[in-house]
Short mmCIF file of C-alpha atoms and ligand atoms in Angstrom, two decimals:
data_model
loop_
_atom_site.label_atom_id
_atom_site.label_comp_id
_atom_site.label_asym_id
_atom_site.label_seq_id
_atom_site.Cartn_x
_atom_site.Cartn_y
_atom_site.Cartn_z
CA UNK A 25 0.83 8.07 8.67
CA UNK A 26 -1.69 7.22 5.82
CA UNK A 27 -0.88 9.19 2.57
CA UNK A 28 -3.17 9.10 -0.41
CA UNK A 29 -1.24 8.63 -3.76
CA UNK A 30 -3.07 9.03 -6.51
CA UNK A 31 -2.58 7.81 -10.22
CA UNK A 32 -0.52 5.24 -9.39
CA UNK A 33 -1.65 3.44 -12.48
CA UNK A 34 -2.17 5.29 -16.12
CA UNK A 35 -5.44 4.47 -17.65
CA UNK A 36 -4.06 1.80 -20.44
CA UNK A 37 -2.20 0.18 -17.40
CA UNK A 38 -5.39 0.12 -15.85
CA UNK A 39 -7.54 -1.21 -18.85
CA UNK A 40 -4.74 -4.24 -19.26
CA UNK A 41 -4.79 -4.83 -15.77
CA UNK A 42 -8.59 -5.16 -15.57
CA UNK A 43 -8.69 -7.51 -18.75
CA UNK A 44 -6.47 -9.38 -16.81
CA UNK A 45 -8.40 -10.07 -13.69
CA UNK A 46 -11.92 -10.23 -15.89
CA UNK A 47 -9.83 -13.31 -17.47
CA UNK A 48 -8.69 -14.87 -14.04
CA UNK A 49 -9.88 -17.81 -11.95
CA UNK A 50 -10.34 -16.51 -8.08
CA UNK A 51 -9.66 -18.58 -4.62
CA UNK A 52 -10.98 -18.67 -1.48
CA UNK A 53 -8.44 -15.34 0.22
CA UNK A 54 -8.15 -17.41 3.61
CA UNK A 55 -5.49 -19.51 2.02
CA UNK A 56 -3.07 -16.82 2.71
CA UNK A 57 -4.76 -15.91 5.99
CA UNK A 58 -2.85 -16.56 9.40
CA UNK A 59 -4.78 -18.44 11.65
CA UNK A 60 -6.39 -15.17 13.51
CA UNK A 61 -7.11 -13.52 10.10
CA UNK A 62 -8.68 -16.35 8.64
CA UNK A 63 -11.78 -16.07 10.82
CA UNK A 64 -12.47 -12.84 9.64
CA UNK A 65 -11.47 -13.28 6.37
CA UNK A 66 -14.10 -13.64 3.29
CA UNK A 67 -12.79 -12.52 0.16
CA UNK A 68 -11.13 -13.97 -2.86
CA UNK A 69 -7.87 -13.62 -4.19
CA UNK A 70 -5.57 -14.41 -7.19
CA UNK A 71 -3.77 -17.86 -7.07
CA UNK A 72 0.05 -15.85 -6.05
CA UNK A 73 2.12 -18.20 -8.30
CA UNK A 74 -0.46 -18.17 -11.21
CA UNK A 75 0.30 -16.56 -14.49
CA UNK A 76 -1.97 -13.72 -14.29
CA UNK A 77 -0.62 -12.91 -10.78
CA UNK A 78 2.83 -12.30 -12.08
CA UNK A 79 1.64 -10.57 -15.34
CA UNK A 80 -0.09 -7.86 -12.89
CA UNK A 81 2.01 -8.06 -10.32
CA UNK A 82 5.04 -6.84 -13.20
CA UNK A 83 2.55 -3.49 -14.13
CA UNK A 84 2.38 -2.90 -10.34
CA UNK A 85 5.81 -3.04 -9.82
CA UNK A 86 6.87 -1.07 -12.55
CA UNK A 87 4.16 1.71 -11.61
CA UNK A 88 5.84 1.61 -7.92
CA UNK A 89 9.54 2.27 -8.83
CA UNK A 90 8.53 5.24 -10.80
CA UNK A 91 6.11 6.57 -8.24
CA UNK A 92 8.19 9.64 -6.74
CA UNK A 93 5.78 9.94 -3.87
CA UNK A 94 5.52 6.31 -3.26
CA UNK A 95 9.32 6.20 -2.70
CA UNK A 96 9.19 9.03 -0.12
CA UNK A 97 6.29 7.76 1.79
CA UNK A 98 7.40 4.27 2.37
CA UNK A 99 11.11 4.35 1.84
CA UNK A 100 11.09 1.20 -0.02
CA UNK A 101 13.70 -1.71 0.95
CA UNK A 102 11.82 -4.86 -0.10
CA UNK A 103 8.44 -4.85 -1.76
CA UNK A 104 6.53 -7.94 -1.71
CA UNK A 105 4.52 -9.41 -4.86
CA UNK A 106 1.22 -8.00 -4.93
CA UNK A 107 -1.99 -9.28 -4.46
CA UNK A 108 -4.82 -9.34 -5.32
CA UNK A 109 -8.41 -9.59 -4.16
CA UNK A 110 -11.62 -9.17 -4.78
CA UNK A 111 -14.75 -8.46 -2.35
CA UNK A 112 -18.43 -9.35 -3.90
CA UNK A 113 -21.29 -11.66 -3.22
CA UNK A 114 -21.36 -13.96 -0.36
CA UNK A 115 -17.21 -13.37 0.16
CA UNK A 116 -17.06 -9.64 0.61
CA UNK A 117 -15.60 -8.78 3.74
CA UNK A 118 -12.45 -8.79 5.93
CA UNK A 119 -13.59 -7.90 9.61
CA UNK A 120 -10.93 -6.19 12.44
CA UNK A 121 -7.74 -7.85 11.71
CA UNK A 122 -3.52 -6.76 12.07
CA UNK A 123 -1.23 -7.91 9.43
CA UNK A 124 1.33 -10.47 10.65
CA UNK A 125 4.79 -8.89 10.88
CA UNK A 126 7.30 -10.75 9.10
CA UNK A 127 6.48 -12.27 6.07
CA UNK A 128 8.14 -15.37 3.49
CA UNK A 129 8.38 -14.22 -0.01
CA UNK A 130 6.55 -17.05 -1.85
CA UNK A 131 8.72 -19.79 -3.12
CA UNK A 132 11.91 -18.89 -1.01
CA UNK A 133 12.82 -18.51 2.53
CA UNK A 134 13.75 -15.03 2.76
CA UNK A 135 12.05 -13.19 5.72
CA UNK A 136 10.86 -9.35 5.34
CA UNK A 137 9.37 -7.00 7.56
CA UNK A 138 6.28 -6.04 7.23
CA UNK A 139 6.25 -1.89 7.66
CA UNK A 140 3.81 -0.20 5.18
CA UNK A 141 0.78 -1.81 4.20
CA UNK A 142 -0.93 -0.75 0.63
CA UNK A 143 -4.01 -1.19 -1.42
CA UNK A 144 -4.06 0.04 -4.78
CA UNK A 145 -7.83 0.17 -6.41
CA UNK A 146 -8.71 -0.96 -9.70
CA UNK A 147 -12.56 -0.39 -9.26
CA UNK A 148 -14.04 2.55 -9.29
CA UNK A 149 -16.26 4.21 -6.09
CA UNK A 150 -19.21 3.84 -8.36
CA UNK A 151 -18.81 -0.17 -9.44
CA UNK A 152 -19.63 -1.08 -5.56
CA UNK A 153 -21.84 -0.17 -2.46
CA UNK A 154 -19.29 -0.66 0.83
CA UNK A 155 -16.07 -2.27 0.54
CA UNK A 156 -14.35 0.82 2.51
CA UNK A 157 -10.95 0.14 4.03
CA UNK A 158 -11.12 1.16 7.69
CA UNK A 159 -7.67 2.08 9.31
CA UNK A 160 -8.26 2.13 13.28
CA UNK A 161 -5.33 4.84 14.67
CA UNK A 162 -5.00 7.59 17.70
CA UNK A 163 -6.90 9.95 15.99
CA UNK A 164 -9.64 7.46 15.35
CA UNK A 165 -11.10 5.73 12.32
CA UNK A 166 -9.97 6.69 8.98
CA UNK A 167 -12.53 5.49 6.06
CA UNK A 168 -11.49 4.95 2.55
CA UNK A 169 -12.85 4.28 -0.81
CA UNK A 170 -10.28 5.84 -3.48
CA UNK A 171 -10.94 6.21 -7.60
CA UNK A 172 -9.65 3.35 -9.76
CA UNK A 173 -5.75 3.44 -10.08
CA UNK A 174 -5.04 5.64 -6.80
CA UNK A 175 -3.59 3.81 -3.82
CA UNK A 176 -3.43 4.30 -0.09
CA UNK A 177 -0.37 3.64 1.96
CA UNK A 178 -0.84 2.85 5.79
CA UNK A 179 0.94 1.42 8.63
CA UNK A 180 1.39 -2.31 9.00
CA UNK A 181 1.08 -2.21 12.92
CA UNK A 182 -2.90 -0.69 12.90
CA UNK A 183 -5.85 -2.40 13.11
CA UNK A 184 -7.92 -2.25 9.75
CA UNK A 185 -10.74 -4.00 8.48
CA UNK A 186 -12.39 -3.67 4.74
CA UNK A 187 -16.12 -3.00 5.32
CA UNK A 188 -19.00 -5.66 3.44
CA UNK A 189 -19.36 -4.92 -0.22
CA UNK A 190 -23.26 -5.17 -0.40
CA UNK A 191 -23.48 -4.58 -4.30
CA UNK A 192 -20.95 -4.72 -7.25
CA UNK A 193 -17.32 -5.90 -6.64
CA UNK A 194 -14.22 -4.17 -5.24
CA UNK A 195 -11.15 -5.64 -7.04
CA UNK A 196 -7.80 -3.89 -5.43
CA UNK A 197 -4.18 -5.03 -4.87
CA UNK A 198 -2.28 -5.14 -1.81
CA UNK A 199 1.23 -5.53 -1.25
CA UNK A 200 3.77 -4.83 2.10
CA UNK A 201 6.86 -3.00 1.83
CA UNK A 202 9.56 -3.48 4.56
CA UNK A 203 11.31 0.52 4.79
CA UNK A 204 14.45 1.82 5.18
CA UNK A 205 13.05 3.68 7.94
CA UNK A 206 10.91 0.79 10.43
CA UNK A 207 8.87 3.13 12.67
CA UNK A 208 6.34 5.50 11.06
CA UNK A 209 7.13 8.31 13.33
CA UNK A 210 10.32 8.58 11.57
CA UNK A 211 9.06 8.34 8.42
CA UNK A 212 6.26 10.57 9.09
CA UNK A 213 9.23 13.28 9.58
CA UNK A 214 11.15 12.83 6.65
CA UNK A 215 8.06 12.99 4.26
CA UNK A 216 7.01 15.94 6.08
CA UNK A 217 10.36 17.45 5.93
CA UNK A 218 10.84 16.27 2.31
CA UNK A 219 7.51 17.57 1.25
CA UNK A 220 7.88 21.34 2.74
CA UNK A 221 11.72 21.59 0.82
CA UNK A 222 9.70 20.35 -2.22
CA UNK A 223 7.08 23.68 -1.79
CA UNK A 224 9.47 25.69 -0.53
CA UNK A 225 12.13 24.99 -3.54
CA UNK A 226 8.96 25.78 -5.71
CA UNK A 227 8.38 29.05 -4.08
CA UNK A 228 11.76 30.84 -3.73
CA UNK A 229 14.19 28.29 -5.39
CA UNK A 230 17.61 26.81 -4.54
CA UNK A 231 18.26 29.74 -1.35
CA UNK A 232 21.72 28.70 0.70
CA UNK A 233 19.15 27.75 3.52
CA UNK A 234 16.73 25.52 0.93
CA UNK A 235 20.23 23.67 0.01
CA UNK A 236 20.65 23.62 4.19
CA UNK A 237 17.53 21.93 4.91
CA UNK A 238 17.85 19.31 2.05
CA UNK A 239 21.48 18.54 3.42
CA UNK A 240 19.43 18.33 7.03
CA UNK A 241 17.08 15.69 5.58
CA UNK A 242 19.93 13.44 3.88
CA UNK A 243 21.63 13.49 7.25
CA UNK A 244 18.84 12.28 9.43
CA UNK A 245 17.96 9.56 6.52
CA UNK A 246 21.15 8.69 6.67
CA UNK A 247 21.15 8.60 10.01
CA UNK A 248 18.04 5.99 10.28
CA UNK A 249 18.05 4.30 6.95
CA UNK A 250 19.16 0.65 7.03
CA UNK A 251 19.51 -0.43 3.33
NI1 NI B 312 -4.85 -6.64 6.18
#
């Protein structure tokens, strides 16, 4: 399931967080590459422990835990620091590559899952030529380029690639999020499910059968969460 969520970030969040990066010192990204990624990897990214890390990665936390659809989509359990990269020049692509699966949260040894898979964009469509995020699944390749402060949510387990940025610079974040609920197929139900009580509330209210259907989707994510 890939689900667009837009205005993640308000435009002064996004003005502070771009003075931020304008400000920062960038590294080669394969540092953080596993070994299979790292041949296809040519980007740069944010020193994770520096200060400027942490000072964004605190504005894209914040924007997360008050992101109603966020929440719904991923199901948040653990999200892990953000990221942050930036595609442009002679390091401006990340060819066919899978995300590894578990994943150390920087300077401890807890483990977490790695379920949903996000990129949050802080340039706009217009700053850069390429730099799309392709997301290989079933129904075939899904391309995307989203405005500045929207973010895309995908599954960990596809193949994805982000296309070569031949003008400008795409600077983005991207972060994992183990879920309550691990397999998309799941998850893809209870948004669904969530998302039609949401319209349907809307259109004809609290009904004894709109209360019935919410009590439905509590059960089954009570059913599959583990929290
Ligand atoms: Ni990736």
């Amino acid at each position: 399931m890939m689900i667009h969520v837009p205005q993640v970030l308000t435009s002064e969040e996004l003005a502070q967080c771009r003075a931020i990066l304008e400000a920062s010192n960038w590294l080669d990204g394969r540092d953080t590459a596993g070994s299979q990624a790292a041949l296809v990897k040519r980007n740069l990214q944010l020193p994770e422990q520096s200060e400027a890390s942490q000072s964004l990665q605190a504005i894209v936390l914040a924007a997360l835990n008050r992101n109603a659809l966020f929440f719904t989509a991923a199901l948040p359990k653990k999200i892990l620091p953000p990221y942050f990269n930036c595609y442009t020049g002679e390091m401006n692509t990340f060819g066919n590559h899978v995300d590894g699966s578990i994943r150390t949260v920087p300077g401890t040894t807890q483990r977490v899952r790695s379920d949903v898979s996000c990129t949050l964009f802080f340039s706009d469509p217009e700053d850069y030529e390429g730099g799309e995020l392709v997301v290989e699944d079933t129904f075939g390749n899904h391309r995307v380029k989203l405005p500045a402060g929207d973010m895309i949510l995908y599954p960990s387990s596809s193949v994805h690639r982000v296309e070569p940025v031949t003008q400008g610079a795409r600077v983005a974040s991207f972060f994992w999020t183990e879920s309550m609920v691990r397999e998309d197929e799941r998850r893809r139900l209870l948004f669904d499910l969530d998302m039609n009580i949401l319209a349907l509330r809307q259109q004809i209210g609290d009904t004894p059968e709109v209360v019935k259907m919410t009590s439905t989707y509590h059960n089954l994510l009570r059913m599959w969460a583990e929290t």
